[in-house]
Coordinates of C-alpha atoms in Angstrom, one line a residue:
Chain A
M125 CA -5.7 30.5 0.1
P126 CA -3.2 31.8 -2.4
T127 CA 0.5 30.9 -2.4
A128 CA 2.6 33.6 -0.9
I129 CA 6.4 34.3 -0.9
T130 CA 7.6 34.0 2.7
S131 CA 11.2 34.8 1.8
T132 CA 13.8 34.9 -1.0
A133 CA 17.6 34.7 -1.2
V134 CA 20.3 34.5 -3.8
S135 CA 23.8 33.3 -4.0
T136 CA 26.3 34.9 -6.4
D137 CA 29.3 34.0 -4.3
P138 CA 32.2 33.5 -6.7
H139 CA 33.9 31.2 -4.2
L140 CA 31.2 28.6 -4.5
S141 CA 31.5 26.2 -7.4
G142 CA 28.6 24.5 -9.0
S143 CA 24.8 24.8 -9.1
I144 CA 24.3 22.5 -6.1
A145 CA 26.5 24.6 -3.8
R146 CA 25.0 27.9 -4.9
A147 CA 21.4 26.7 -4.7
S148 CA 22.1 25.2 -1.3
A149 CA 23.6 28.5 0.0
A150 CA 20.6 30.4 -1.3
A151 CA 18.2 27.9 0.2
T152 CA 19.9 28.1 3.7
A153 CA 19.9 31.9 3.6
C154 CA 16.3 31.9 2.5
L155 CA 15.2 29.7 5.5
N156 CA 17.3 31.8 7.9
R157 CA 15.7 35.0 6.7
A158 CA 12.3 33.4 7.3
G159 CA 13.2 31.9 10.7
V160 CA 12.1 28.5 9.4
H161 CA 13.9 25.4 10.4
P162 CA 15.1 23.1 7.6
D163 CA 12.9 20.2 8.9
Q164 CA 9.8 22.4 8.5
V165 CA 10.2 22.2 4.7
D166 CA 7.6 19.7 3.4
V167 CA 8.5 20.0 -0.3
L168 CA 11.7 21.0 -2.0
I169 CA 11.6 21.6 -5.8
N170 CA 14.7 22.3 -7.8
V171 CA 14.1 24.1 -11.1
G172 CA 17.7 24.4 -12.2
V173 CA 18.5 22.9 -15.6
Y174 CA 22.3 22.9 -16.1
R175 CA 23.9 20.8 -13.5
D176 CA 27.3 19.9 -12.1
E177 CA 29.1 17.3 -14.3
N178 CA 25.9 16.8 -16.4
M179 CA 24.5 14.6 -13.6
A180 CA 21.4 12.6 -14.4
E181 CA 20.7 10.9 -11.1
P182 CA 19.7 11.4 -8.3
A183 CA 17.5 14.5 -8.5
M184 CA 19.7 17.6 -7.8
S185 CA 17.0 18.5 -5.3
A186 CA 18.1 15.6 -3.1
L187 CA 21.7 16.7 -3.0
I188 CA 20.6 20.3 -2.3
Q189 CA 18.2 19.0 0.4
K190 CA 21.1 17.2 2.1
N191 CA 23.2 20.4 2.2
V192 CA 20.2 22.3 3.6
G193 CA 19.7 19.6 6.2
T194 CA 16.0 18.8 5.6
N195 CA 14.9 15.4 6.7
L196 CA 18.3 13.8 6.4
D197 CA 17.0 10.5 7.8
Y198 CA 13.3 9.9 8.6
L199 CA 14.3 7.3 11.2
R200 CA 16.0 10.1 13.2
S201 CA 14.1 13.2 12.1
G202 CA 10.6 11.8 12.0
S203 CA 9.5 14.6 9.7
P204 CA 9.2 13.6 6.1
A205 CA 10.1 15.9 3.2
F206 CA 9.7 15.2 -0.5
S207 CA 12.0 16.7 -3.1
F208 CA 12.4 16.5 -6.9
D209 CA 13.6 18.4 -9.9
L210 CA 11.1 20.2 -12.1
M211 CA 12.7 21.2 -15.4
N212 CA 11.2 23.5 -17.9
G213 CA 13.9 26.0 -18.8
A214 CA 13.3 29.5 -17.7
C215 CA 9.6 28.9 -17.1
G216 CA 10.4 26.3 -14.4
L217 CA 10.0 28.7 -11.5
L218 CA 6.4 29.5 -12.3
N219 CA 5.5 25.8 -13.0
A220 CA 7.0 25.1 -9.6
V221 CA 4.8 27.9 -8.0
Q222 CA 1.8 26.2 -9.5
V223 CA 2.9 22.7 -8.3
A224 CA 3.9 24.0 -4.9
G225 CA 0.5 25.7 -4.6
A226 CA -1.1 22.3 -5.2
F227 CA 0.9 20.7 -2.4
L228 CA 0.2 23.7 -0.1
A229 CA -3.5 23.3 -0.8
G230 CA -3.1 19.9 0.9
D231 CA -1.2 19.4 4.1
A232 CA 2.1 21.0 3.2
E233 CA 3.1 24.1 5.2
Y234 CA 6.3 25.2 3.4
A235 CA 7.5 24.6 -0.1
L236 CA 11.0 25.7 -1.0
V237 CA 11.8 26.3 -4.7
V238 CA 15.5 26.4 -5.5
S239 CA 17.4 27.0 -8.7
G240 CA 20.9 27.2 -10.0
D241 CA 22.6 26.6 -13.4
T242 CA 26.2 25.9 -14.0
H243 CA 28.5 25.0 -16.8
P244 CA 29.1 21.2 -16.1
S245 CA 32.9 21.8 -15.8
G246 CA 32.3 24.2 -12.9
R247 CA 34.4 26.7 -14.8
P248 CA 33.2 29.9 -16.6
D249 CA 32.7 29.4 -20.4
P250 CA 31.9 32.5 -22.5
D251 CA 29.9 30.4 -25.0
F252 CA 27.6 29.0 -22.2
G253 CA 25.8 32.3 -21.6
Y254 CA 24.1 31.4 -18.4
A255 CA 25.1 33.1 -15.1
H256 CA 26.5 31.1 -12.3
V257 CA 23.9 32.0 -9.7
G258 CA 21.7 30.2 -7.2
A259 CA 18.3 31.3 -5.8
A260 CA 15.6 30.2 -3.4
M261 CA 12.0 31.2 -2.8
L262 CA 10.2 29.9 0.2
L263 CA 6.4 29.6 -0.3
S264 CA 3.6 29.1 2.1
R265 CA -0.2 29.6 2.2
S266 CA -1.1 33.2 2.5
A267 CA -3.0 34.3 5.6
D268 CA -4.6 37.0 3.5
A269 CA -6.8 36.0 0.5
G270 CA -5.6 39.2 -1.3
T271 CA -1.9 38.4 -1.0
G272 CA -0.1 35.9 -3.1
F273 CA 0.3 34.5 -6.6
G274 CA -2.7 34.6 -9.0
P275 CA -3.2 31.9 -11.6
V276 CA -0.3 30.8 -13.8
S277 CA -0.8 31.0 -17.5
T278 CA 1.4 29.2 -20.0
V279 CA 1.7 29.3 -23.8
T280 CA 4.0 27.9 -26.4
A281 CA 4.9 29.1 -29.9
P282 CA 2.9 27.2 -32.6
D283 CA 5.9 26.0 -34.6
D284 CA 8.5 23.3 -34.0
A285 CA 11.6 25.6 -33.6
P286 CA 12.5 25.5 -29.9
G287 CA 14.6 28.7 -30.2
V288 CA 17.3 27.3 -27.9
R289 CA 18.5 23.8 -27.3
G290 CA 20.8 22.7 -24.5
Y291 CA 22.4 19.3 -24.7
A292 CA 25.4 17.1 -24.1
D293 CA 26.5 15.3 -27.2
L294 CA 27.8 12.2 -25.5
G295 CA 28.7 10.7 -28.9
A296 CA 31.1 13.5 -29.6
V297 CA 32.8 14.2 -26.3
G298 CA 34.7 11.1 -25.7
T299 CA 35.7 11.0 -22.1
H300 CA 34.8 14.7 -21.5
G301 CA 31.1 14.2 -21.0
R302 CA 31.2 15.7 -17.5
E303 CA 32.8 18.9 -18.8
M304 CA 31.0 19.9 -21.9
I305 CA 27.6 21.3 -22.9
W306 CA 26.2 22.7 -26.0
V307 CA 23.7 25.6 -26.0
R308 CA 22.4 26.5 -29.5
R309 CA 20.2 29.6 -30.0
D310 CA 18.4 30.3 -33.2
P311 CA 19.4 33.7 -34.6
D312 CA 15.9 35.1 -34.2
Y313 CA 15.4 33.6 -30.7
A314 CA 15.4 36.8 -28.7
R315 CA 13.2 38.7 -31.1
R316 CA 10.6 35.9 -31.3
L317 CA 10.7 35.4 -27.5
V318 CA 10.0 39.0 -26.7
E319 CA 7.1 39.0 -29.2
L320 CA 5.5 35.8 -27.7
A321 CA 6.1 37.1 -24.1
A322 CA 4.6 40.5 -24.8
A323 CA 1.5 38.9 -26.5
E324 CA 0.9 36.5 -23.6
A325 CA 1.6 39.0 -20.8
S326 CA -0.7 41.5 -22.4
R327 CA -3.5 39.0 -22.7
Y328 CA -2.9 37.8 -19.2
A329 CA -2.9 41.3 -17.8
A330 CA -6.1 42.1 -19.5
E331 CA -7.7 38.9 -18.2
Q332 CA -6.6 39.7 -14.6
G333 CA -7.6 43.3 -14.9
L334 CA -4.0 44.5 -14.2
D335 CA -3.1 48.2 -14.6
L336 CA 0.3 47.8 -16.3
S337 CA 1.2 51.4 -15.6
R338 CA 1.2 50.5 -11.9
T339 CA 2.7 47.1 -12.0
L340 CA 6.2 45.9 -11.3
L341 CA 7.6 43.8 -14.1
V342 CA 9.7 40.8 -13.0
A343 CA 10.9 39.1 -16.1
S344 CA 13.4 36.6 -17.5
Q345 CA 16.7 38.0 -18.7
P346 CA 17.7 35.9 -21.7
T347 CA 19.4 39.1 -23.0
P348 CA 20.4 42.2 -21.1
S349 CA 17.7 44.2 -22.9
F350 CA 14.9 41.7 -22.9
A351 CA 13.0 43.0 -19.8
A352 CA 13.2 46.6 -21.1
E353 CA 12.0 45.6 -24.5
L354 CA 9.1 43.6 -23.0
A355 CA 8.2 46.5 -20.8
Q356 CA 8.1 48.9 -23.7
R357 CA 5.7 46.6 -25.6
L358 CA 3.5 46.2 -22.6
G359 CA 3.5 49.9 -21.7
V360 CA 5.2 49.3 -18.4
P361 CA 7.1 52.4 -17.3
A362 CA 10.9 52.1 -17.4
D363 CA 11.3 52.5 -13.6
A364 CA 8.9 49.6 -13.0
V365 CA 11.1 47.1 -14.7
V366 CA 13.6 45.0 -12.7
T367 CA 16.9 44.6 -14.4
V368 CA 19.1 42.2 -12.4
H369 CA 22.7 43.2 -11.5
G370 CA 25.8 41.5 -10.2
V371 CA 25.6 38.4 -12.5
D372 CA 27.8 37.2 -15.3
G373 CA 25.1 36.3 -17.9
D374 CA 21.5 35.1 -18.2
P375 CA 20.3 34.1 -14.7
H376 CA 18.0 31.6 -16.5
T377 CA 16.0 29.5 -14.0
S378 CA 17.0 31.9 -11.2
A379 CA 16.0 35.0 -13.1
L380 CA 12.6 35.6 -11.6
T381 CA 13.6 34.9 -8.0
L382 CA 16.8 37.0 -8.4
A383 CA 14.9 39.9 -10.0
Y384 CA 12.1 39.9 -7.3
H385 CA 14.7 39.6 -4.5
Q386 CA 16.8 42.5 -5.8
A387 CA 13.6 44.7 -6.3
V388 CA 12.5 44.1 -2.8
E389 CA 15.9 44.6 -1.3
A390 CA 16.4 47.9 -3.1
G391 CA 12.9 49.1 -2.2
Q392 CA 12.0 49.2 -5.8
A393 CA 9.0 46.9 -5.2
D394 CA 7.5 49.1 -2.5
A395 CA 5.6 51.3 -4.8
Y396 CA 3.8 48.5 -6.5
P397 CA 0.9 46.5 -5.1
E398 CA 1.3 44.0 -7.9
A399 CA 4.2 42.4 -9.6
L400 CA 3.8 40.6 -13.0
F401 CA 6.1 37.6 -13.3
V402 CA 6.9 36.8 -16.9
A403 CA 9.1 33.8 -17.7
A404 CA 10.2 33.1 -21.3
G405 CA 12.5 30.5 -22.8
A406 CA 13.1 27.4 -24.8
G407 CA 10.1 26.0 -26.5
L408 CA 9.4 28.8 -27.2
S409 CA 7.5 28.9 -24.0
V410 CA 6.1 31.7 -21.8
A411 CA 4.6 31.6 -18.4
C412 CA 2.9 34.5 -16.5
S413 CA 1.6 35.1 -13.0
V414 CA 0.6 38.1 -11.1
Y415 CA 1.8 38.5 -7.5
H416 CA -0.3 40.6 -5.2
R417 CA 2.0 42.1 -2.6
A418 CA -0.7 43.5 -0.3
G419 CA -4.3 42.7 0.3
Chain B
M915 CA -13.2 16.4 -1.7
T916 CA -11.8 15.6 -5.1
H917 CA -10.2 12.2 -5.7
T918 CA -8.1 11.0 -8.6
R919 CA -7.8 7.7 -10.5
F920 CA -5.7 6.0 -13.1
E921 CA -7.8 6.6 -16.2
S922 CA -5.5 4.8 -18.7
I923 CA -2.1 3.3 -18.8
G924 CA 0.3 2.4 -21.6
A925 CA 3.7 0.9 -22.1
Y926 CA 6.2 0.2 -24.8
L927 CA 8.9 -2.5 -24.7
P928 CA 11.5 -2.7 -27.5
S929 CA 11.4 -6.0 -29.3
T930 CA 15.2 -6.7 -29.0
V931 CA 15.9 -9.2 -26.2
V932 CA 19.3 -9.5 -24.6
T933 CA 19.8 -12.3 -22.1
T934 CA 21.9 -11.9 -19.0
R935 CA 24.2 -14.6 -20.3
E936 CA 24.7 -12.6 -23.6
L937 CA 25.3 -9.4 -21.6
V938 CA 27.9 -11.0 -19.3
A939 CA 29.6 -12.6 -22.3
Q940 CA 30.4 -9.1 -23.6
M941 CA 32.4 -8.2 -20.4
S942 CA 36.2 -8.5 -20.3
Y943 CA 36.0 -9.0 -16.6
Q944 CA 34.0 -12.2 -15.9
P945 CA 32.2 -12.1 -12.5
P946 CA 32.8 -15.1 -10.3
F947 CA 29.1 -15.5 -9.7
D948 CA 26.0 -16.2 -11.8
L949 CA 24.4 -12.8 -12.4
E950 CA 21.2 -14.3 -13.6
Q951 CA 20.9 -16.4 -10.5
I952 CA 21.6 -13.6 -8.0
T953 CA 19.4 -11.0 -9.7
G954 CA 16.7 -13.3 -11.1
I955 CA 16.9 -11.4 -14.3
A956 CA 16.9 -13.7 -17.3
E957 CA 16.6 -11.1 -20.0
R958 CA 15.8 -7.4 -20.7
R959 CA 14.7 -5.4 -23.7
V960 CA 17.2 -3.1 -25.5
H961 CA 16.3 -0.2 -27.7
D962 CA 16.8 -0.3 -31.4
K963 CA 20.1 1.4 -32.2
R964 CA 19.8 1.5 -36.0
P965 CA 19.8 5.2 -37.2
D966 CA 16.7 4.8 -39.3
S967 CA 14.7 3.2 -36.5
L968 CA 16.5 4.6 -33.4
E969 CA 14.5 4.1 -30.2
D970 CA 15.9 6.9 -28.0
S971 CA 14.3 8.0 -24.7
F972 CA 12.0 10.3 -26.6
V973 CA 10.7 7.6 -29.0
L974 CA 10.2 5.2 -26.2
A975 CA 8.2 7.8 -24.2
R976 CA 6.1 8.8 -27.3
R977 CA 5.2 5.2 -28.1
A978 CA 4.1 4.6 -24.5
A979 CA 2.0 7.8 -24.5
Q980 CA 0.4 6.8 -27.8
D981 CA -0.5 3.4 -26.4
C982 CA -2.0 5.1 -23.3
L983 CA -4.0 7.6 -25.4
S984 CA -5.3 4.8 -27.6
R985 CA -7.4 3.5 -24.7
S986 CA -8.1 6.8 -23.0
R987 CA -11.4 8.7 -23.3
Y988 CA -9.1 11.7 -23.8
A989 CA -7.5 12.8 -27.1
A990 CA -4.0 14.4 -26.8
A991 CA -5.7 17.8 -27.4
D992 CA -7.8 17.3 -24.3
L993 CA -4.9 17.0 -21.9
D994 CA -4.4 19.8 -19.4
V995 CA -0.8 18.9 -18.5
V996 CA 2.0 16.6 -19.8
I997 CA 4.7 15.6 -17.3
S998 CA 7.8 13.8 -18.5
A999 CA 9.8 11.8 -16.0
S1000 CA 12.7 10.3 -17.8
I1001 CA 16.1 10.0 -16.1
T1002 CA 17.7 9.4 -19.5
R1003 CA 16.9 12.3 -21.8
Y1004 CA 18.3 11.0 -25.1
H1005 CA 16.8 12.8 -28.0
G1006 CA 18.9 11.6 -31.0
D1007 CA 21.9 9.3 -31.1
R1008 CA 23.7 9.8 -27.7
V1009 CA 22.4 13.4 -27.4
F1010 CA 21.4 14.0 -23.8
Q1011 CA 18.9 16.9 -23.8
F1012 CA 18.5 19.5 -21.0
E1013 CA 16.2 22.0 -22.8
P1014 CA 13.7 22.5 -24.1
S1015 CA 11.8 20.1 -21.8
F1016 CA 11.0 16.6 -23.0
A1017 CA 7.5 17.3 -21.9
H1018 CA 7.2 20.2 -24.3
Q1019 CA 8.4 18.3 -27.2
L1020 CA 6.3 15.2 -26.4
A1021 CA 3.2 17.4 -26.0
R1022 CA 3.8 18.9 -29.3
S1023 CA 4.6 15.5 -31.0
L1024 CA 1.4 14.0 -29.5
G1025 CA -0.8 17.0 -30.4
A1026 CA -1.3 18.1 -26.8
T1027 CA -1.3 21.7 -28.0
R1028 CA -2.8 23.4 -25.0
A1029 CA -1.2 21.4 -22.2
I1030 CA 1.0 22.8 -19.4
H1031 CA 4.2 20.9 -19.7
F1032 CA 7.3 20.3 -17.6
D1033 CA 9.7 17.5 -16.8
V1034 CA 10.2 16.0 -13.4
S1035 CA 13.4 14.2 -12.6
N1036 CA 13.6 12.0 -9.5
A1037 CA 15.7 9.0 -10.5
C1038 CA 13.7 5.7 -10.4
A1039 CA 10.8 7.4 -8.5
G1040 CA 10.3 9.7 -11.5
M1041 CA 6.9 8.4 -12.7
L1042 CA 5.5 8.1 -9.2
T1043 CA 6.8 11.7 -8.6
G1044 CA 4.8 12.8 -11.7
V1045 CA 1.8 11.0 -10.3
A1046 CA 2.2 12.7 -7.0
V1047 CA 2.4 16.1 -8.6
L1048 CA -0.5 15.4 -11.0
D1049 CA -2.7 14.0 -8.2
R1050 CA -2.1 17.2 -6.1
M1051 CA -2.8 19.4 -9.1
I1052 CA -6.1 17.7 -9.9
R1053 CA -7.2 17.7 -6.3
A1054 CA -6.3 21.4 -6.0
G1055 CA -8.3 22.2 -9.1
V1056 CA -5.3 23.5 -11.1
V1057 CA -6.0 20.9 -13.9
R1058 CA -8.7 18.3 -14.6
N1059 CA -6.5 15.6 -16.2
G1060 CA -3.0 14.9 -17.3
L1061 CA -0.4 12.5 -18.7
V1062 CA 2.7 11.3 -16.9
V1063 CA 5.1 9.7 -19.3
S1064 CA 8.6 8.3 -19.3
G1065 CA 10.9 6.8 -21.8
E1066 CA 14.1 5.2 -20.5
Q1067 CA 17.0 4.3 -22.8
I1068 CA 18.7 3.2 -19.5
T1069 CA 20.7 0.4 -21.0
A1070 CA 23.2 3.1 -21.9
I1071 CA 24.6 2.6 -18.4
A1072 CA 24.9 -1.1 -19.0
E1073 CA 27.0 -0.4 -22.1
T1074 CA 29.4 1.6 -20.0
A1075 CA 29.4 -1.0 -17.2
V1076 CA 30.3 -3.8 -19.6
K1077 CA 33.3 -1.9 -20.7
E1078 CA 34.5 -0.7 -17.3
I1079 CA 33.8 -3.3 -14.6
S1080 CA 37.1 -4.7 -13.5
E1081 CA 36.6 -6.1 -10.1
L1082 CA 34.1 -7.8 -7.8
Y1083 CA 33.0 -4.8 -5.8
D1084 CA 32.7 -2.4 -8.8
P1085 CA 30.0 0.3 -8.2
Q1086 CA 28.7 -0.2 -11.7
F1087 CA 27.5 -3.8 -11.2
G1088 CA 23.9 -2.6 -10.7
S1089 CA 24.0 -1.2 -14.2
L1090 CA 23.9 -4.7 -15.6
T1091 CA 20.3 -5.2 -14.3
V1092 CA 18.6 -2.5 -16.4
G1093 CA 16.3 -2.7 -19.4
D1094 CA 14.8 -0.2 -21.8
S1095 CA 11.1 0.7 -21.8
G1096 CA 8.5 3.4 -22.0
A1097 CA 5.4 3.8 -19.8
A1098 CA 2.6 6.3 -19.5
V1099 CA -0.4 7.0 -17.4
I1100 CA -3.3 9.4 -17.5
L1101 CA -5.0 10.6 -14.3
D1102 CA -8.3 12.4 -14.0
E1103 CA -11.0 12.8 -11.3
S1104 CA -12.4 9.7 -9.7
T1105 CA -16.1 9.6 -9.3
S1106 CA -16.2 6.0 -8.1
E1107 CA -14.5 4.2 -5.3
A1108 CA -14.0 1.3 -7.7
D1109 CA -11.4 3.4 -9.5
R1110 CA -9.5 5.6 -7.1
I1111 CA -6.1 6.6 -6.0
H1112 CA -6.3 6.6 -2.2
Y1113 CA -3.0 8.3 -1.5
V1114 CA 0.3 9.2 -3.0
E1115 CA 2.9 9.9 -0.3
L1116 CA 6.6 10.1 -1.1
M1117 CA 9.6 11.1 0.9
T1118 CA 13.2 11.9 0.3
C1119 CA 15.8 11.0 2.9
S1120 CA 18.6 13.1 1.6
E1121 CA 21.3 11.7 4.0
Y1122 CA 21.8 9.0 1.4
S1123 CA 21.6 11.1 -1.7
H1124 CA 25.2 10.5 -2.6
L1125 CA 25.0 6.7 -2.7
C1126 CA 23.8 6.4 -6.3
I1127 CA 25.1 8.9 -8.9
G1128 CA 24.5 8.8 -12.6
K1129 CA 26.7 11.0 -14.8
P1130 CA 28.9 10.7 -17.9
S1131 CA 31.8 8.3 -17.6
D1132 CA 35.3 9.8 -17.5
R1133 CA 36.8 6.6 -18.9
N1134 CA 34.7 5.9 -21.9
Q1135 CA 32.1 7.6 -24.1
G1136 CA 28.7 7.4 -22.5
I1137 CA 26.8 7.6 -19.3
A1138 CA 27.5 5.6 -16.1
L1139 CA 25.8 4.8 -12.8
Y1140 CA 27.9 4.5 -9.7
T1141 CA 26.1 2.8 -6.7
D1142 CA 27.3 2.0 -3.3
N1143 CA 25.2 -1.1 -3.1
H1144 CA 26.3 -2.1 0.3
Q1145 CA 25.2 1.1 1.9
M1146 CA 22.1 1.6 -0.4
H1147 CA 20.6 -1.7 0.7
K1148 CA 21.5 -1.7 4.4
E1149 CA 18.8 -2.8 6.8
D1150 CA 18.2 0.8 7.9
R1151 CA 17.3 1.8 4.3
S1152 CA 14.5 -0.8 4.3
R1153 CA 13.2 0.5 7.6
L1154 CA 12.6 3.9 6.0
W1155 CA 9.7 2.6 4.0
S1156 CA 7.9 0.6 6.7
R1157 CA 8.4 3.3 9.3
F1158 CA 7.1 6.0 7.0
Q1159 CA 4.1 4.0 5.8
T1160 CA 3.2 2.9 9.4
D1161 CA 3.3 6.5 10.6
F1162 CA 1.3 7.7 7.6
L1163 CA -1.4 5.0 8.0
A1164 CA -1.6 5.7 11.8
K1165 CA -2.4 9.3 11.0
R1166 CA -5.2 8.0 8.8
G1167 CA -6.3 5.8 11.7
T1168 CA -5.5 2.6 9.9
T1169 CA -2.9 -0.2 9.6
F1170 CA -1.2 -2.1 6.8
A1171 CA -3.4 -5.1 7.5
E1172 CA -6.6 -3.1 7.6
E1173 CA -5.8 -1.5 4.2
G1174 CA -6.4 -4.8 2.6
Y1175 CA -4.1 -4.5 -0.3
D1176 CA -4.5 -7.2 -2.9
Y1177 CA -1.1 -6.7 -4.7
V1178 CA 2.1 -5.0 -3.9
V1179 CA 4.5 -3.7 -6.6
H1180 CA 8.0 -2.9 -5.6
H1181 CA 10.7 -1.2 -7.6
Q1182 CA 12.1 -3.9 -9.9
V1183 CA 15.7 -4.0 -8.8
G1184 CA 16.0 -7.8 -8.8
S1185 CA 14.0 -10.8 -7.6
K1186 CA 16.2 -11.1 -4.5
F1187 CA 15.7 -7.4 -3.6
I1188 CA 11.9 -7.8 -4.0
R1189 CA 11.9 -10.9 -1.8
N1190 CA 14.0 -9.1 0.8
V1191 CA 11.7 -6.0 0.9
N1192 CA 8.6 -8.2 1.2
N1193 CA 10.3 -10.2 4.0
H1194 CA 11.1 -7.0 5.8
G1195 CA 7.6 -5.6 5.3
E1196 CA 6.1 -8.8 6.7
K1197 CA 8.1 -8.4 9.9
A1198 CA 7.7 -4.7 10.2
F1199 CA 4.0 -4.6 9.6
G1200 CA 3.3 -7.8 11.4
T1201 CA 1.1 -9.2 8.7
P1202 CA 1.6 -11.2 5.5
M1203 CA 2.4 -9.2 2.4
P1204 CA -0.1 -9.1 -0.4
E1205 CA 0.7 -10.9 -3.7
S1206 CA 3.9 -9.4 -5.1
L1207 CA 3.8 -8.6 -8.8
S1208 CA 7.0 -8.6 -10.8
V1209 CA 8.3 -8.5 -14.4
V1210 CA 12.0 -8.3 -13.4
E1211 CA 12.7 -11.7 -14.8
K1212 CA 11.9 -10.7 -18.3
Y1213 CA 12.4 -6.9 -18.4
G1214 CA 15.0 -6.2 -15.7
N1215 CA 15.0 -2.9 -13.8
T1216 CA 13.3 -0.4 -16.2
S1217 CA 14.1 2.5 -13.8
S1218 CA 11.5 5.2 -13.6
T1219 CA 8.8 3.2 -15.5
S1220 CA 9.1 0.0 -13.5
H1221 CA 5.8 0.2 -11.5
F1222 CA 3.7 1.0 -14.5
V1223 CA 5.4 -1.6 -16.7
V1224 CA 4.4 -4.2 -14.0
L1225 CA 0.9 -2.8 -13.8
H1226 CA 0.5 -2.8 -17.5
D1227 CA 1.8 -6.4 -17.8
H1228 CA -0.5 -7.6 -15.0
L1229 CA -3.6 -5.9 -16.5
R1230 CA -2.8 -7.4 -19.9
S1231 CA -2.4 -10.9 -18.5
G1232 CA -6.1 -11.0 -17.7
R1233 CA -5.4 -12.1 -14.1
A1234 CA -6.3 -8.7 -12.6
R1235 CA -9.4 -8.9 -10.5
P1236 CA -11.6 -5.8 -10.9
G1237 CA -11.7 -3.8 -7.7
A1238 CA -8.3 -5.0 -6.6
K1239 CA -6.3 -2.7 -4.4
Y1240 CA -2.7 -2.1 -5.4
L1241 CA 0.2 -0.8 -3.3
L1242 CA 3.1 0.7 -5.2
V1243 CA 6.4 1.2 -3.3
P1244 CA 9.2 3.3 -4.8
A1245 CA 12.9 2.8 -4.0
A1246 CA 15.1 5.4 -5.7
S1247 CA 18.3 7.3 -5.5
G1248 CA 17.9 10.3 -3.3
V1249 CA 16.8 8.2 -1.2
V1250 CA 13.1 8.2 -2.2
T1251 CA 10.5 5.9 -0.7
G1252 CA 6.8 6.0 0.1
C1253 CA 3.5 4.4 -0.7
V1254 CA 0.9 4.8 -3.5
S1255 CA -2.4 3.1 -3.1
A1256 CA -5.0 2.7 -5.8
T1257 CA -8.1 0.6 -6.5
I1258 CA -8.4 -0.4 -10.1
S1259 CA -11.5 -1.8 -11.8
S1260 CA -11.9 -0.5 -15.3
L1261 CA -8.4 -0.2 -16.8
E1262 CA -8.2 -2.3 -19.9
V1263 CA -4.9 -3.0 -21.6

């Protein structure tokens, strides 16, 4: 059976500091909305890239899992859960949908995909560009074969210019490695990204037989105008494009969950039986998947 | 029902050897105990630091992947997915990379042009996490094959520890046990019970996720690992593995003894750790442990690659009996544990 969205939630609370806290808040809200107990989560996947203090270990997912309260100690809970980080820039959410679907095809009942990016210092930095936001999407097997995610397609640009690089130069920061991060974008990054995303989304839509004039577009937001430009190239009407609000930059790994959540909350998604998720980012990489909202 | 197998494995160990004695000699604080004796680690491999031949995490991973591909029936272009599992993501001299994904750049570098790519990060359970993910993806029909690869320039934490350890109970002592390496494994569908992954079951007990944290040091340039060893290796932590595996096997209607493992491969923390885990297992499962494979004496703790460095070494030694059944047991920050069982017959190294 297809993989379906059971619930979504986001955290833009300015009083929370760091990606772990925001992803955890979103995850807890997401489970509450679904009426699912934390110990019912079988797999927790964190797709956030930029982490508190540039932490390398353990997986951020484990620290988020602890805050959520899922299988704190198997000797006491008796219900195992497995968590890990899956990192692929802005495309991570759709890779996680694919991976979660593989676990749900086995014996997992619920997979929780969380995200959150932060400047490692925990403080806003205008050069960083990524929004301080957390998001969560609870996935399960659809009871209806006509509802859920379709296949995930991925493509990368044929050249070696990744478009954007995010890194901590530990040879240059002295004792400030926990506080500094570099994000370097090529000047033509946004233009190339929208071209690659449009080409792949168009190919995917044709392959899936999607009518783009009747499809909600849920896209990455690397620039404020990216989703609108992508829609224009795809022939998606302006009112079928989700433009996220209430964030202080590119929501990055949370963009798709955030956009879908806001579209559903605002009732914007109601008119569309299908949503086309289009993720685009470093690589250059693009991932697409259709979401059938009703069977 | 679809099953998977290890189709090919590869490894890369840097040629530079640093003995435990040499490492300890670099420390300003001299521990009042013999580190080699208590860890069983005589030496480890350390990456080439020369700018013209730098062996960063990326290079270590790529060489292991090339070694793996050299014996595989698949060319890089045939791969459906590339999963990178490094904890240390050095790409360039001391440049710790977050995006693009290592997997993307490795896939491109290897020529895996049509592969899905993403990184997984799960501390020392990274490669086994990649195997768990890939096993599920093949069984669900999402992909037909894939590569899990990791390069670990993990001795960066030892460099920091050498500079910063100043007392007996320093949380960085564990950092002196690590060694650099790369490892890679290709999985595809199993059509014979002689080459088959029987199960990959992992679990994260997040109550203890704060006990081992890796992040840049705030006292020196570079990355550090801070471990509460006392809490991390408490008896209860050992019981997590045996309880989990006992319950899992019971659901399958079997027991540890009935599984008939020929070899067990634990995470390579140190020879005493491996002995303790086996002793615990023997008591908990009520049966003798299978032969325990180890390379910790000569390579140290190679972090996410450890199980596959052991497996590669064992297969290369010529002592591996075709049709032997292996049990791989992770122990990683998070806290991650579990059991991976595979029968291996036709893996040549």
